[in-house]
Amino acid sequence: MKKQKLVMVGNGMAGCRTLEELLKLAPDMYDVTVFGAEPHPNYNRILLSPVLAGEMTLQDIVLNDLDWYKHNDITLHVGKKVTNIDRIKRRVIAEDGTVADYDRLLLATGSMPFILPVQGKDLPGVIAYRDIADTEAMIEATRHLRHAVVIGAGLLGLEAANGLKLRGMDVTVVHVADWIMERQLDKPAADLLMKSLEAKGLKFALGKQTSELIKGESGRVAAVRFKDGDAIPAELVVMAVGIRPNFELAEKSGIYSNRGIVVNDTMQTYDPRIYAVGECAAHRGVAYGLVAPLFEQAKVCANHLSQFGIGRYQGSVTSTKLKVTGIDVFSAGNFMGGEDCDEIVLNDPAGGVYKKLVLKGNQLVGAVLYGDTADGAWYFQLLRDKQSVREIRDHLMFGQNHVGDVGHAGQSKAASMPDEAEVCGCNGVCKGSIVKAIKEHGLFTVDDVRKHTKASSSCGSCTGLVEQILASTVGGAYQPAESKDKPVCGCTERSHGEARKAIREHKLLTIPAVMHFLEWKTPNGCASCRPALNYYLISTWPHEALDDPQSRFINERAHANIQKDGTFSVVPRMWGGLTTPTELRTIADVAEKYQVPTVKMTGGARIDLLGIKKEDLPFVWADLGSAGMVSGHAYGKSIRTVKTCVGAEHCRFGTQRSMAMGVKLERMLFGMWSPHKVKLAVSGCPRNCAEAGIKDIGVIGIDSGYEIYVAGNGGIKTEVAQFLCKVKDDDEVQEYAGAFLQIYREEGFYLERTCHYVARVGLDHVKKHVVEDTENRKRLHERLLFALQGYEDPWRAAVEKAAVRREYQILEVA
Amino acid sequence: MVTWKQICQLDDIPRLGTRVVRSVAGNVAVFRNGEDQVFALHDKCPHRGGPLSQGIVAGSVVTCPLHSWKIGLENGEAMAPDKGCAHRFSVKIEGSSVWLQID
Ligand code: SRM
Ligand SMILES: Cc1cc2nc3c(=O)[nH]c(=O)nc-3n(C[C@H](O)[C@H](O)[C@H](O)COP(=O)(O)OP(=O)(O)OC[C@H]3O[C@@H](n4cnc5c(N)ncnc54)[C@H](O)[C@@H]3O)c2cc1C
Ligand code: SF4
Ligand code: FES
């Protein structure tokens, strides 16, 4: 088939991102031709600020070098501005006469700096701040000129002023409004920011309107005069008063434009062959000026260009970060509040910290942070997901504690961290290497950083910190991971929720069926999506869906835990933490017979035999099985342990028989697979010796029955379990616990612990379905029991069934 | 000396699965992909020696069980941004038997 022709006008960040996404989806579909008015390949415009500040060089900020275009067979015309689009003949014509035919046209012409219409605006020495040429002109000016005036104290203006100051100029920032960054900050935050900028040597003239730029003897600009008659010296004037979407070319060619090239949710203009992305496009009346939304547009546009046709762009909520080293500012959403809004404010001017959260009803709608922006990403996520914050309202202001977990205590200001500070404790990655990777490879997402540096790729507890570093390095350009709609993995555009829904509604029973139905992009998925799909299948259609061992992680496939040397560990179940002399004797015998190097008590109150060769596993299990011991599932996304205390059976304080209760629960749940592992504990009284407060389900005996707590976690990030309800007897404990676990099993996303699940859906949701609705609770519980019916000990299966045993056998060659 | 050895029947290896062959050259992981092609690599991840045979196979890639490096089955090369290579062995299917070349 002959390739179609795609022409792109505007070789900037949004356009090139669209091409990158397109090449990922359909590398061979188009012959691509690109026109760019600037004489450069695509570069990271955002990083012009660090270049101006002397922190980076122009070479550092190239995103797609000339080799990239060549390698992808893209015809590139740099330094050629397109002046005409002939929509009848379907071709574009550049200033120098170059012509290119198109089947599809992509407009990505960005925007133009707005220039104040005052006298003297065209004088030499008056510039805007938009591209490499402007930046070079500024750097040149700093070499021999003294006075700079920046008009406009928005993000761009402040970054320009900071850079010029660092290069030794005397800089005054002029601003019409009463405080700086008034479109992103409220006055208290702006005042703090201004104070720290003044401490860096910047001067401010607020509430001043420029009336004229005065020409000096040299013919250059020499001063700025204001409406009130005052004037200040200026040999360099930088106008940073806003941008205008650049739709001149489109409008001239008859493509409907109104404050931008008007596009629909698939990024098409009124001429369906012509798409527009980036700052030049107006979507639902909004033209965005930050790259995060532009990248979302790019993704959708590429999806349509490649004829996948499933993405829709529905607009974005944006957040702002100022890229001035050592200063942390964050703002998002409706930060001014207003009617029907509540404000929670923390103001510590001496400590240099100000935080304001704006709530409307139960939702966070806006946030301004100054001085400590560690929780910016978290607030932004709450805001975008429109999640109810009712239950966390009282500690919302104190942040997610995301940062400051294991190994990072006390470290919360990413921007001020030294380069050598370790960020990821698991993989030994320090801040400097993360920043370097972000700059060198032009990374914008936590996922990218994870791939390139391994930071936050293991336990994930430093994710918040990595986000922070990303945010402070690339400004508002970073895209926080979306919790709800994020695709399962690179194999698909579908989210976990969509996959679950399709499996349920269309009764899909095998992984290939799901992949086919949801148009997976890879033939058999990957190590991330297959285990997730396998779990969704077996939890939605127990006894019907096919459980695929090849889509389970080795631990679940081999029913033991893989160790760093490739051997395995074996943890037999000890119901409720109880054991017998016979069991202990058998364990001792096994340990001797198979020369087990390490025998250890686990944190889950049972015994671990570590260092067993895979081929020995079925024999070890056969011996353990002879004493009645079965798999402890210490390896699975499944029921792990039910920890108990001695309880009323022996303890002088015990109010309930916690050991018996624990054993009942553990027996009931044997063989339960879940989105992530599940741990329970039962204590006989509120002294709580079984640590029920940090379990997925914690049960505490009281005189009148039991209290049930849910969604605790003692792992990466300690979460205290939340009170669910009181119940009167053992049967009710089983029913409520069973119902809670079943709703988690049905609604949880793969690898979401109960604490994450409940944080996502809210405890109210759980209470409504598990506590308040008796009928529903009983149905949930019954569905759980049905799923668990007839579960066979997997160890025994490996001992008895030749087909299963094969997994453990090594092939020998003579 | 280069010799071909018959190691098993194709059906002894699960689709999208692996078997381990013990040989004079150390353990060899023999993989079967979704299209019933077979591949063989030294059973040692170039990262920290993890047993690749215990990974998850998808497309023509195996994900190491220890730290999730992705290793190409055809050439043993780690996928970018990781770098490293697991030694490759020749394998072939004749009729329903799988043959491995041990060198
Ligand atoms: C054996 C044991 C440590 C010990 O020697 O005591 C252990 C060993 C491992 N834990 Fe654990 N955890 C063990 C108790 C715990 C506990 C304490 C407990 O269960 O009371 C916790 C905190 C409680 C909790 O989970 O809420 C714990 C929190 C974790 C986490 C963090 C989970 C989280 O959601 O934050 C991981 C990582 C994961 O699952 O992703 C983990 C993962 C692991 C893995 C499976 C790592 C891996 O993926 O290979 C370790 C396997 C070692 C091996 O080679 O066998 N282990 N782990 C404990 C086995 C308990 C058992 O009898 O089943
Ligand atoms: C100094 C600075 C700092 C910034 N900091 C941040 C930040 O921290 N965070 C953030 O999110 N955003 C930031 N931005 C904004 C961000 O850079 C832009 O939102 C983004 O670059 C817009 O991408 P685009 O592709 O729409 O436009 P551009 O990147 O401007 O690309 C458009 C390109 O099209 C070319 N062009 C226009 N018309 C034609 C034509 N007729 N023919 C051929 N070529 C044409 C232009 O020359 C330009 O190269 C910053 C911007 C600047 C200037
Ligand atoms: S046993 Fe748990 S805490 Fe210990 S090293 Fe392994 S994962 Fe980390
Ligand atoms: S040993 Fe294979 S990824 Fe580390």
Coordinates of N, CA and C in Angstrom, one line a residue, chain A residues 484-615:
Chain A
K484 N -6.5 7.0 38.3 CA -7.6 6.3 37.8 C -7.6 5.8 36.4
D485 N -7.2 6.7 35.5 CA -7.3 6.4 34.1 C -6.0 6.0 33.4
K486 N -5.0 5.8 34.2 CA -3.7 5.4 33.6 C -3.8 4.1 32.9
P487 N -3.3 4.0 31.7 CA -3.3 2.7 31.0 C -2.6 1.6 31.9
V488 N -3.1 0.4 31.7 CA -2.5 -0.7 32.5 C -1.0 -0.8 32.3
C489 N -0.5 -0.7 31.1 CA 0.9 -0.6 30.8 C 1.0 -0.2 29.3
G490 N 2.3 -0.3 28.8 CA 2.5 0.2 27.4 C 1.8 -0.6 26.4
C491 N 1.2 -1.8 26.7 CA 0.6 -2.7 25.7 C -0.8 -2.2 25.3
T492 N -1.3 -1.2 26.0 CA -2.7 -0.8 25.8 C -3.0 0.6 26.2
E493 N -4.1 1.1 25.7 CA -4.5 2.5 26.2 C -5.5 2.3 27.3
R494 N -5.9 1.1 27.6 CA -7.0 0.8 28.5 C -6.5 0.9 29.9
S495 N -7.4 1.4 30.8 CA -7.1 1.4 32.2 C -7.5 0.2 32.9
H496 N -7.1 0.0 34.1 CA -7.5 -1.2 34.9 C -9.0 -1.3 35.0
G497 N -9.6 -0.1 35.3 CA -11.1 -0.1 35.4 C -11.8 -0.6 34.2
E498 N -11.3 -0.1 33.0 CA -11.9 -0.5 31.7 C -11.7 -2.0 31.5
A499 N -10.5 -2.5 31.9 CA -10.3 -3.9 31.6 C -11.3 -4.8 32.5
R500 N -11.4 -4.4 33.8 CA -12.3 -5.1 34.7 C -13.7 -5.1 34.2
K501 N -14.1 -3.9 33.7 CA -15.5 -3.7 33.2 C -15.8 -4.6 32.0
A502 N -14.8 -4.6 31.1 CA -15.1 -5.4 29.9 C -15.2 -6.9 30.2
I503 N -14.3 -7.3 31.1 CA -14.3 -8.8 31.5 C -15.7 -9.1 32.1
R504 N -16.2 -8.2 33.0 CA -17.4 -8.5 33.6 C -18.6 -8.4 32.6
E505 N -18.6 -7.3 31.9 CA -19.8 -7.1 31.0 C -19.9 -8.0 29.8
H506 N -18.8 -8.4 29.3 CA -18.8 -9.3 28.1 C -18.4 -10.7 28.4
K507 N -18.4 -11.0 29.7 CA -18.0 -12.4 30.1 C -16.8 -12.9 29.3
L508 N -15.7 -12.2 29.4 CA -14.5 -12.7 28.8 C -13.8 -13.7 29.8
L509 N -13.3 -14.8 29.2 CA -12.9 -15.9 30.1 C -11.4 -16.2 29.9
T510 N -10.7 -15.7 28.9 CA -9.3 -16.0 28.8 C -8.5 -14.7 28.5
I511 N -7.2 -14.7 28.7 CA -6.4 -13.5 28.4 C -6.5 -13.2 27.0
P512 N -6.3 -14.1 26.0 CA -6.3 -13.7 24.6 C -7.7 -13.1 24.3
A513 N -8.8 -13.6 24.9 CA -10.1 -13.0 24.6 C -10.1 -11.5 25.0
V514 N -9.6 -11.2 26.2 CA -9.6 -9.9 26.7 C -8.7 -9.0 25.8
M515 N -7.6 -9.5 25.4 CA -6.7 -8.7 24.6 C -7.3 -8.4 23.2
H516 N -7.9 -9.4 22.7 CA -8.6 -9.2 21.4 C -9.7 -8.2 21.5
F517 N -10.5 -8.4 22.5 CA -11.7 -7.5 22.7 C -11.3 -6.1 22.9
L518 N -10.2 -5.9 23.7 CA -9.8 -4.5 24.0 C -8.7 -4.0 23.1
E519 N -8.4 -4.7 22.0 CA -7.4 -4.3 21.1 C -6.1 -4.0 21.6
W520 N -5.6 -5.0 22.4 CA -4.2 -4.9 22.9 C -3.2 -4.6 21.8
K521 N -2.2 -3.8 22.0 CA -1.3 -3.5 20.9 C -0.2 -4.6 20.7
T522 N 0.1 -5.4 21.8 CA 1.1 -6.4 21.7 C 0.5 -7.8 21.6
P523 N 1.1 -8.7 20.9 CA 0.5 -10.0 20.7 C 0.1 -10.8 22.0
N524 N 1.1 -10.8 23.0 CA 0.7 -11.4 24.3 C 1.1 -10.6 25.5
G525 N 0.9 -9.3 25.4 CA 1.0 -8.5 26.5 C 2.4 -8.5 27.1
C526 N 2.6 -8.3 28.4 CA 3.9 -8.2 29.0 C 3.8 -8.7 30.4
A527 N 4.9 -8.6 31.1 CA 4.9 -9.1 32.5 C 4.1 -8.2 33.5
S528 N 3.7 -7.0 33.0 CA 2.9 -6.2 33.9 C 1.4 -6.5 33.7
C529 N 0.9 -6.5 32.4 CA -0.5 -6.6 32.2 C -1.0 -8.1 32.3
R530 N -0.2 -9.1 31.9 CA -0.8 -10.4 32.0 C -1.2 -10.9 33.4
P531 N -0.3 -10.7 34.4 CA -0.7 -11.0 35.7 C -2.0 -10.3 36.2
A532 N -2.1 -9.0 35.8 CA -3.3 -8.2 36.2 C -4.5 -8.8 35.5
L533 N -4.5 -9.1 34.2 CA -5.6 -9.6 33.5 C -6.0 -11.0 34.1
N534 N -5.0 -11.8 34.4 CA -5.2 -13.1 34.9 C -6.0 -13.0 36.2
Y535 N -5.6 -12.1 37.1 CA -6.3 -11.9 38.3 C -7.7 -11.5 38.1
Y536 N -7.9 -10.5 37.2 CA -9.3 -10.0 36.9 C -10.2 -11.1 36.4
L537 N -9.6 -12.0 35.6 CA -10.4 -13.1 35.1 C -10.9 -14.0 36.2
I538 N -9.9 -14.5 37.0 CA -10.3 -15.5 37.9 C -11.1 -15.0 39.1
S539 N -10.9 -13.6 39.4 CA -11.8 -13.1 40.4 C -13.2 -12.8 40.0
T540 N -13.3 -12.5 38.7 CA -14.6 -12.1 38.2 C -15.4 -13.4 37.8
W541 N -14.8 -14.4 37.3 CA -15.4 -15.6 36.8 C -14.8 -16.8 37.4
P542 N -15.0 -17.0 38.8 CA -14.3 -18.1 39.4 C -14.9 -19.4 38.9
H543 N -14.1 -20.4 38.8 CA -14.4 -21.7 38.3 C -14.8 -21.8 36.8
E544 N -14.8 -20.6 36.1 CA -15.1 -20.6 34.7 C -13.9 -20.1 33.9
A545 N -13.3 -18.9 34.3 CA -12.2 -18.4 33.6 C -11.0 -19.3 33.7
L546 N -10.1 -19.2 32.7 CA -8.9 -20.0 32.7 C -7.8 -19.3 33.5
D547 N -7.3 -20.0 34.5 CA -6.2 -19.5 35.2 C -4.9 -19.9 34.5
D548 N -4.1 -18.9 34.0 CA -3.0 -19.2 33.2 C -1.7 -19.1 34.0
P549 N -1.1 -20.2 34.3 CA 0.2 -20.2 35.1 C 1.3 -19.3 34.5
Q550 N 1.3 -19.3 33.1 CA 2.4 -18.5 32.5 C 2.2 -17.0 32.6
S551 N 1.0 -16.6 33.1 CA 0.8 -15.2 33.3 C 0.9 -14.9 34.8
R552 N 1.4 -15.8 35.6 CA 1.7 -15.5 37.0 C 3.1 -15.3 37.2
F553 N 3.5 -14.5 38.2 CA 4.9 -14.3 38.5 C 5.4 -15.6 39.1
I554 N 6.7 -15.8 38.9 CA 7.3 -17.1 39.3 C 6.8 -17.6 40.7
N555 N 6.8 -16.7 41.6 CA 6.4 -17.2 43.0 C 5.1 -17.9 43.0
E556 N 4.1 -17.3 42.3 CA 2.8 -17.9 42.3 C 2.7 -19.1 41.4
R557 N 3.6 -19.1 40.3 CA 3.6 -20.3 39.4 C 4.2 -21.5 40.2
A558 N 5.3 -21.2 41.0 CA 6.0 -22.3 41.6 C 5.6 -22.5 43.1
H559 N 4.7 -21.6 43.6 CA 4.2 -21.7 44.9 C 5.3 -21.7 46.0
A560 N 6.3 -20.9 45.7 CA 7.4 -20.7 46.7 C 8.0 -19.3 46.3
N561 N 8.8 -18.8 47.2 CA 9.4 -17.5 46.9 C 10.8 -17.6 46.3
I562 N 11.0 -16.9 45.2 CA 12.3 -17.0 44.6 C 13.3 -16.1 45.3
Q563 N 14.5 -16.6 45.5 CA 15.5 -15.8 46.2 C 16.6 -15.3 45.3
K564 N 17.4 -14.4 45.8 CA 18.4 -13.8 44.9 C 19.3 -14.7 44.2
D565 N 19.5 -15.9 44.7 CA 20.4 -16.9 44.1 C 19.6 -17.9 43.2
G566 N 18.3 -17.7 43.1 CA 17.5 -18.6 42.2 C 16.9 -19.8 43.0
T567 N 17.3 -19.9 44.3 CA 16.7 -21.0 45.0 C 15.3 -20.4 45.6
F568 N 14.6 -21.3 46.3 CA 13.3 -20.8 46.8 C 13.2 -21.0 48.3
S569 N 12.2 -20.3 48.8 CA 11.9 -20.4 50.3 C 10.5 -21.0 50.4
V570 N 10.3 -21.8 51.5 CA 9.1 -22.5 51.7 C 8.5 -22.2 53.1
V571 N 7.3 -21.7 53.1 CA 6.7 -21.3 54.4 C 5.4 -22.1 54.5
P572 N 5.4 -23.2 55.3 CA 4.1 -23.9 55.5 C 3.1 -23.1 56.3
R573 N 1.9 -23.3 56.1 CA 0.9 -22.6 56.8 C 0.8 -23.0 58.3
M574 N 0.7 -22.1 59.2 CA 0.5 -22.4 60.6 C -0.8 -21.6 60.9
W575 N -1.9 -22.3 60.9 CA -3.2 -21.6 61.0 C -3.3 -20.8 62.3
G576 N -3.4 -19.5 62.1 CA -3.5 -18.6 63.2 C -2.2 -18.5 64.0
G577 N -1.1 -19.0 63.5 CA 0.1 -19.0 64.2 C 0.3 -20.1 65.1
L578 N -0.6 -21.1 65.0 CA -0.5 -22.3 66.0 C 0.2 -23.4 65.3
T579 N 1.0 -24.2 66.1 CA 1.7 -25.3 65.5 C 1.6 -26.5 66.5
T580 N 2.2 -27.6 66.2 CA 2.2 -28.8 67.0 C 3.6 -29.4 67.1
P581 N 3.8 -30.2 68.0 CA 5.1 -30.9 68.1 C 5.3 -31.7 66.8
T582 N 4.3 -32.4 66.3 CA 4.5 -33.2 65.1 C 4.9 -32.3 63.9
E583 N 4.3 -31.1 63.8 CA 4.6 -30.2 62.7 C 6.1 -29.8 62.8
L584 N 6.4 -29.4 64.0 CA 7.8 -28.9 64.3 C 8.8 -30.0 64.0
R585 N 8.5 -31.2 64.4 CA 9.4 -32.3 64.2 C 9.6 -32.5 62.7
T586 N 8.5 -32.5 61.9 CA 8.5 -32.7 60.5 C 9.4 -31.6 59.8
I587 N 9.1 -30.4 60.2 CA 9.9 -29.2 59.7 C 11.4 -29.5 60.0
A588 N 11.7 -29.9 61.2 CA 13.1 -30.1 61.5 C 13.7 -31.3 60.6
D589 N 12.9 -32.3 60.4 CA 13.4 -33.4 59.6 C 13.7 -32.9 58.1
V590 N 12.7 -32.2 57.6 CA 12.9 -31.6 56.3 C 14.1 -30.8 56.2
A591 N 14.3 -30.0 57.1 CA 15.5 -29.0 57.1 C 16.8 -29.8 57.0
E592 N 16.8 -30.9 57.8 CA 18.0 -31.7 57.8 C 18.2 -32.5 56.5
K593 N 17.0 -33.1 56.1 CA 17.1 -34.0 54.9 C 17.5 -33.2 53.6
Y594 N 17.0 -32.0 53.5 CA 17.3 -31.3 52.2 C 18.4 -30.2 52.5
Q595 N 19.0 -30.3 53.6 CA 20.1 -29.4 53.9 C 19.7 -27.9 53.7
V596 N 18.6 -27.6 54.3 CA 18.1 -26.2 54.2 C 19.1 -25.3 54.9
P597 N 19.7 -24.3 54.2 CA 20.7 -23.5 54.9 C 20.2 -22.6 56.0
T598 N 19.0 -22.1 55.8 CA 18.4 -21.1 56.8 C 17.0 -21.5 57.3
V599 N 16.8 -21.5 58.6 CA 15.5 -21.7 59.1 C 15.2 -20.5 60.0
K600 N 14.1 -19.9 59.7 CA 13.8 -18.6 60.3 C 12.4 -18.4 60.7
M601 N 12.1 -17.7 61.8 CA 10.8 -17.2 62.1 C 10.5 -16.0 61.2
T602 N 9.3 -16.0 60.6 CA 9.0 -14.9 59.8 C 8.3 -13.8 60.6
G603 N 8.2 -12.6 60.0 CA 7.4 -11.6 60.7 C 5.9 -11.9 60.7
G604 N 5.5 -13.0 60.0 CA 4.1 -13.4 60.0 C 3.9 -14.5 61.0
A605 N 4.8 -14.8 61.9 CA 4.6 -15.8 62.9 C 4.5 -17.2 62.4
R606 N 5.4 -17.6 61.6 CA 5.5 -19.0 61.2 C 7.0 -19.2 60.7
I607 N 7.2 -20.4 60.2 CA 8.6 -20.8 60.0 C 9.0 -20.8 58.5
D608 N 10.1 -20.2 58.2 CA 10.5 -20.1 56.8 C 11.7 -21.0 56.6
L609 N 11.7 -21.8 55.5 CA 12.8 -22.7 55.2 C 13.4 -22.1 53.9
L610 N 14.6 -21.5 54.0 CA 15.1 -20.7 52.9 C 16.3 -21.4 52.2
G611 N 16.3 -21.3 50.9 CA 17.4 -21.8 50.1 C 17.2 -23.2 49.6
I612 N 16.0 -23.5 49.2 CA 15.7 -24.8 48.6 C 15.7 -24.8 47.1
K613 N 16.3 -25.8 46.5 CA 16.4 -25.9 45.1 C 15.1 -26.2 44.5
K614 N 14.8 -25.6 43.3 CA 13.4 -25.7 42.8 C 13.1 -27.1 42.6
E615 N 14.0 -27.9 42.1 CA 13.7 -29.3 41.7 C 13.4 -30.1 43.0

